[in-house]
Short mmCIF file of C-alpha atoms and ligand atoms in Angstrom, two decimals:
data_model
loop_
_atom_site.label_atom_id
_atom_site.label_comp_id
_atom_site.label_asym_id
_atom_site.label_seq_id
_atom_site.Cartn_x
_atom_site.Cartn_y
_atom_site.Cartn_z
CA VAL N 1 -3.12 15.22 -1.68
CA ARG N 2 -6.61 13.08 -1.94
CA LEU N 3 -7.22 13.69 1.15
CA ALA N 4 -6.77 17.63 1.00
CA LEU N 5 -9.22 17.80 -2.14
CA GLU N 6 -11.71 15.38 -0.44
CA GLU N 7 -11.60 17.45 3.12
CA ALA N 8 -12.00 20.58 0.90
CA GLY N 9 -14.80 19.39 -1.07
CA VAL N 10 -12.71 19.81 -4.14
CA GLU N 11 -13.98 18.42 -7.56
CA TYR N 12 -11.32 16.53 -9.15
CA VAL N 13 -10.17 13.87 -11.27
CA ASP N 14 -7.55 10.99 -10.51
CA VAL N 15 -6.47 10.76 -14.04
CA ALA N 16 -4.16 7.23 -13.41
CA ARG N 17 -7.53 5.55 -12.58
CA GLU N 18 -9.63 6.58 -15.09
CA PRO N 19 -10.19 3.78 -17.99
CA GLU N 20 -7.17 4.35 -20.89
CA ALA N 21 -10.56 4.37 -23.54
CA ARG N 22 -11.53 8.01 -21.24
CA GLY N 23 -8.25 9.45 -21.75
CA GLY N 24 -6.76 8.08 -18.21
CA GLY N 25 -4.59 5.45 -17.01
CA TYR N 26 -0.85 5.00 -17.87
CA PRO N 27 -0.70 7.33 -20.86
CA ALA N 28 -2.23 9.88 -18.83
CA ILE N 29 0.44 10.24 -16.53
CA GLU N 30 3.02 10.20 -19.25
CA ARG N 31 1.07 13.02 -20.83
CA VAL N 32 1.56 15.05 -17.38
CA LEU N 33 4.98 14.00 -16.77
CA LYS N 34 6.22 15.40 -20.22
CA GLY N 35 4.34 18.38 -19.73
CA GLY N 36 4.65 21.08 -17.35
CA THR N 37 7.16 23.88 -17.01
CA PRO N 38 9.41 22.61 -14.98
CA ARG N 39 8.85 19.18 -16.20
CA PRO N 40 7.60 17.27 -12.88
CA PHE N 41 10.08 14.53 -11.86
CA ALA N 42 7.55 11.88 -10.37
CA PRO N 43 3.78 11.62 -9.42
CA PRO N 44 1.76 13.25 -7.99
CA VAL N 45 1.28 16.03 -10.28
CA LEU N 46 -1.57 18.28 -9.71
CA VAL N 47 -3.08 19.77 -12.79
CA ALA N 48 -5.00 22.95 -12.28
CA GLY N 49 -5.87 25.04 -14.82
CA ASP N 50 -2.26 25.74 -17.17
CA ARG N 51 -0.59 24.78 -14.09
CA ALA N 52 1.04 21.29 -13.38
CA ILE N 53 2.64 21.37 -9.72
CA ALA N 54 4.75 18.23 -8.40
CA GLN N 55 6.15 17.41 -4.92
CA THR N 56 2.79 16.26 -2.41
CA SER N 57 4.04 18.80 0.14
CA LEU N 58 4.28 21.81 -2.53
CA ILE N 59 1.12 20.77 -3.86
CA LEU N 60 -0.67 20.98 -0.53
CA GLN N 61 0.84 24.24 0.29
CA TRP N 62 -0.56 25.50 -2.79
CA LEU N 63 -4.18 23.82 -2.50
CA ALA N 64 -3.99 25.08 1.48
CA PRO N 65 -4.59 28.61 1.39
CA ARG N 66 -6.91 28.18 -1.29
CA HIS N 67 -9.36 25.72 0.51
CA GLY N 68 -9.18 26.80 3.65
CA LEU N 69 -6.72 24.27 4.97
CA VAL N 70 -4.22 26.45 6.55
CA GLN N 71 -4.87 29.69 8.56
CA ASP N 72 -3.52 32.82 7.22
CA GLY N 73 -0.71 33.94 9.01
CA GLU N 74 3.45 33.91 7.84
CA ALA N 75 3.76 31.99 11.42
CA GLU N 76 1.00 29.38 10.87
CA ARG N 77 1.64 28.78 7.40
CA THR N 78 5.62 28.09 8.08
CA ALA N 79 4.51 25.89 10.87
CA ALA N 80 2.20 23.65 8.54
CA MET N 81 5.00 23.64 5.61
CA GLN N 82 7.70 22.46 8.22
CA HIS N 83 5.59 19.75 9.86
CA GLN N 84 4.57 18.42 6.42
CA LEU N 85 8.56 18.24 5.66
CA THR N 86 9.01 16.07 8.72
CA ILE N 87 6.30 13.70 7.83
CA ALA N 88 7.76 13.92 4.11
CA ASP N 89 11.32 12.61 5.86
CA LEU N 90 9.29 9.90 7.82
CA VAL N 91 7.04 8.51 4.89
CA VAL N 92 10.95 8.54 3.10
CA GLU N 93 12.46 6.53 6.04
CA ALA N 94 9.15 3.97 6.04
CA HIS N 95 9.56 3.60 2.49
CA ASP N 96 13.40 2.89 2.81
CA THR N 97 12.70 -0.27 5.40
CA HIS N 98 11.60 -2.40 2.04
CA HIS N 99 13.71 -0.66 -0.38
CA PRO N 100 17.17 0.01 1.65
CA ILE N 101 19.41 -0.05 -1.36
CA GLY N 102 17.78 0.72 -4.44
CA ALA N 103 14.53 1.99 -5.28
CA GLY N 104 14.72 0.19 -8.65
CA LYS N 105 15.52 -2.96 -7.77
CA TYR N 106 12.85 -5.82 -6.17
CA TYR N 107 12.25 -6.43 -2.31
CA GLU N 108 13.59 -9.97 -2.88
CA GLU N 109 16.80 -8.06 -3.98
CA GLN N 110 17.43 -6.43 -0.92
CA LYS N 111 15.92 -8.26 1.81
CA GLU N 112 18.90 -8.79 4.41
CA ALA N 113 19.23 -5.28 3.96
CA ALA N 114 15.48 -4.40 4.50
CA ALA N 115 15.33 -6.61 7.82
CA LEU N 116 18.04 -4.69 9.21
CA ARG N 117 16.72 -1.05 8.02
CA ALA N 118 13.38 -1.98 9.36
CA ALA N 119 14.49 -2.87 12.64
CA ASP N 120 16.22 -0.07 12.82
CA PHE N 121 13.21 1.99 11.98
CA ILE N 122 11.13 0.14 14.40
CA GLU N 123 13.26 0.56 17.78
CA HIS N 124 14.56 3.87 17.10
CA ARG N 125 13.16 6.34 14.09
CA LEU N 126 9.50 5.33 14.17
CA PRO N 127 9.31 6.62 17.87
CA LYS N 128 11.48 9.52 17.68
CA PHE N 129 8.70 10.65 14.90
CA LEU N 130 5.82 10.08 16.25
CA GLY N 131 7.12 10.86 19.53
CA TYR N 132 7.77 14.64 18.19
CA PHE N 133 4.55 14.85 16.50
CA GLU N 134 2.93 13.52 20.38
CA ALA N 135 4.82 16.23 21.87
CA ILE N 136 3.46 18.96 19.39
CA LEU N 137 -0.01 17.49 19.92
CA THR N 138 0.91 17.62 23.64
CA ALA N 139 1.84 20.96 23.72
CA GLY N 140 -1.73 22.62 22.38
CA PRO N 141 -5.04 22.06 23.53
CA SER N 142 -6.75 21.82 20.59
CA GLY N 143 -5.09 18.19 19.52
CA TRP N 144 -4.70 19.59 16.08
CA LEU N 145 -0.96 20.30 14.96
CA ILE N 146 -1.21 24.03 14.53
CA GLY N 147 -3.81 26.64 15.95
CA ASP N 148 -7.27 25.16 17.31
CA ARG N 149 -8.51 23.24 13.72
CA LEU N 150 -7.64 21.30 10.95
CA THR N 151 -4.80 21.84 8.72
CA TYR N 152 -3.37 20.32 5.68
CA PRO N 153 -0.17 18.25 7.90
CA ASP N 154 -2.99 16.83 10.61
CA LEU N 155 -4.38 15.10 6.88
CA SER N 156 -0.53 13.94 5.98
CA LEU N 157 -0.39 12.56 9.83
CA PHE N 158 -3.64 10.86 9.33
CA GLN N 159 -2.36 9.12 6.59
CA THR N 160 1.41 8.29 7.39
CA VAL N 161 -0.16 6.92 10.65
CA CYS N 162 -2.38 4.81 8.70
CA GLY N 163 0.24 3.60 6.45
CA LEU N 164 2.22 2.33 9.07
CA ASP N 165 -0.40 0.56 10.83
CA HIS N 166 -0.73 -0.83 7.78
CA ALA N 167 3.19 -1.78 7.40
CA PHE N 168 3.69 -2.44 10.82
CA PRO N 169 0.74 -3.55 12.96
CA ARG N 170 2.67 -5.13 15.59
CA ALA N 171 5.18 -2.21 16.15
CA MET N 172 2.82 -0.05 16.06
CA GLU N 173 0.68 -1.73 18.50
CA ARG N 174 3.53 -1.53 20.75
CA LEU N 175 3.84 1.96 20.32
CA SER N 176 -0.01 2.87 20.54
CA LYS N 177 -0.26 3.67 24.27
CA ARG N 178 2.95 5.84 24.03
CA ILE N 179 1.05 8.17 21.35
CA PRO N 180 -2.54 8.63 22.71
CA ARG N 181 -2.73 11.88 20.99
CA CYS N 182 -1.62 11.23 17.56
CA ARG N 183 -4.11 8.31 17.63
CA ALA N 184 -6.71 10.93 18.77
CA LEU N 185 -5.85 12.66 15.51
CA VAL N 186 -6.03 9.73 13.39
CA ASP N 187 -9.87 9.06 14.82
CA ARG N 188 -10.79 12.55 14.80
CA VAL N 189 -9.55 13.18 11.02
CA ALA N 190 -11.46 9.63 10.03
CA ALA N 191 -14.67 11.28 11.46
CA ARG N 192 -14.98 14.25 9.44
CA PRO N 193 -18.05 13.79 7.40
CA ARG N 194 -16.21 14.46 4.35
CA ILE N 195 -13.06 12.04 4.83
CA ALA N 196 -15.71 9.50 6.41
CA GLY N 197 -17.51 9.63 2.99
CA TYR N 198 -14.43 9.37 0.79
CA LEU N 199 -12.71 6.35 3.10
CA ALA N 200 -15.83 4.38 2.29
CA SER N 201 -16.14 5.19 -1.32
CA PRO N 202 -14.02 3.47 -3.61
CA ARG N 203 -12.29 6.41 -4.88
CA ARG N 204 -9.93 5.59 -1.16
CA LEU N 205 -7.53 2.90 -2.44
CA ASP N 206 -6.12 0.22 0.11
CA PHE N 207 -2.84 0.28 0.95
CA ASN N 208 -1.13 -2.61 -1.61
CA GLN N 209 2.53 -4.30 -1.94
CA GLN N 210 3.34 -1.75 -4.96
CA GLY N 211 2.82 1.79 -2.42
CA ILE N 212 4.95 3.23 -0.19
CA PHE N 213 3.36 1.38 3.13
CA ARG N 214 3.77 -2.57 1.97
CA ARG N 215 3.31 -5.18 4.54
CA TYR N 216 6.23 -7.73 4.84
CA PRO N 217 5.29 -9.63 8.21
CA GLU N 218 8.80 -10.24 8.47
CA LEU N 219 9.80 -6.51 8.43
CA ASP N 220 7.48 -6.01 11.61
CA LEU N 221 8.32 -6.66 15.09
CA THR N 222 9.02 -10.66 15.76
CA PRO N 223 5.21 -11.77 17.16
N1 GSH F 301 9.14 13.88 -3.05
C1 GSH F 301 8.14 13.46 -3.63
C2 GSH F 301 8.08 11.97 -4.36
C3 GSH F 301 7.41 11.11 -5.07
C4 GSH F 301 7.59 10.03 -5.93
O1 GSH F 301 8.11 9.24 -4.75
N2 GSH F 301 6.64 9.32 -6.65
C5 GSH F 301 6.83 8.28 -7.00
C6 GSH F 301 5.30 7.24 -7.61
S1 GSH F 301 3.94 7.68 -5.63
C7 GSH F 301 7.54 7.77 -8.34
O2 GSH F 301 6.93 7.37 -9.25
N3 GSH F 301 8.69 7.81 -8.18
C8 GSH F 301 9.87 7.60 -9.28
C9 GSH F 301 11.23 7.63 -8.82
O3 GSH F 301 11.26 8.09 -7.80
O4 GSH F 301 11.91 7.38 -10.13
C10 GSH F 301 6.55 13.53 -3.59
O5 GSH F 301 6.70 13.92 -2.04
O6 GSH F 301 5.60 13.92 -4.22
#
């Protein structure tokens, strides 16, 4: 969501990262989660005017036509949402490598299952998902997922590949030669002037051990 706002050059306030004294932080998240119709289940939530929209894919679908991040045609918009939802599936599976039993339990309570799940993810699911996007990029001449310019699922694929590089550096290194077009897309997104400025700024959050893409070396390929 941040990448879409940054690429579009939209001003926004990342309320969770504002100090509580300025109306931000956890109380601000709680306020947003209690408001809205329907009430959101979980962050992220985009508040725009009197609207509060939850679910990453829906937020992106709502933002994209307003900020030139998707083409006008129905076929292109459907393709964008299809790619976005496939990326969302991949993100859930990446998360489940470290939390295969319960999202509410600590990683340390599910390490054995996590090792099995991560091994299967690395051997089968990761190459299948990224191989799929590689094939989509190979089928078109532009190097973007849809048509001849960047759309919001390109940003999401960028974020996901960066996250996977962080979480599974050895597995991603091994896979890299089989996904040159995904790699080129990542470089191309990172070089967009607004995105480059964002990535170099304090607004960009580092990957960390509380997020979706966590680095547990024991879950990566053995060296
Ligand atoms: N499918 C949702 C997932 C949202 C999500 O998992 N949010 C996390 C924080 S980033 C959360 O607070 N989850 C609470 C929960 O699942 O109980 C999306 O893409 O926005």
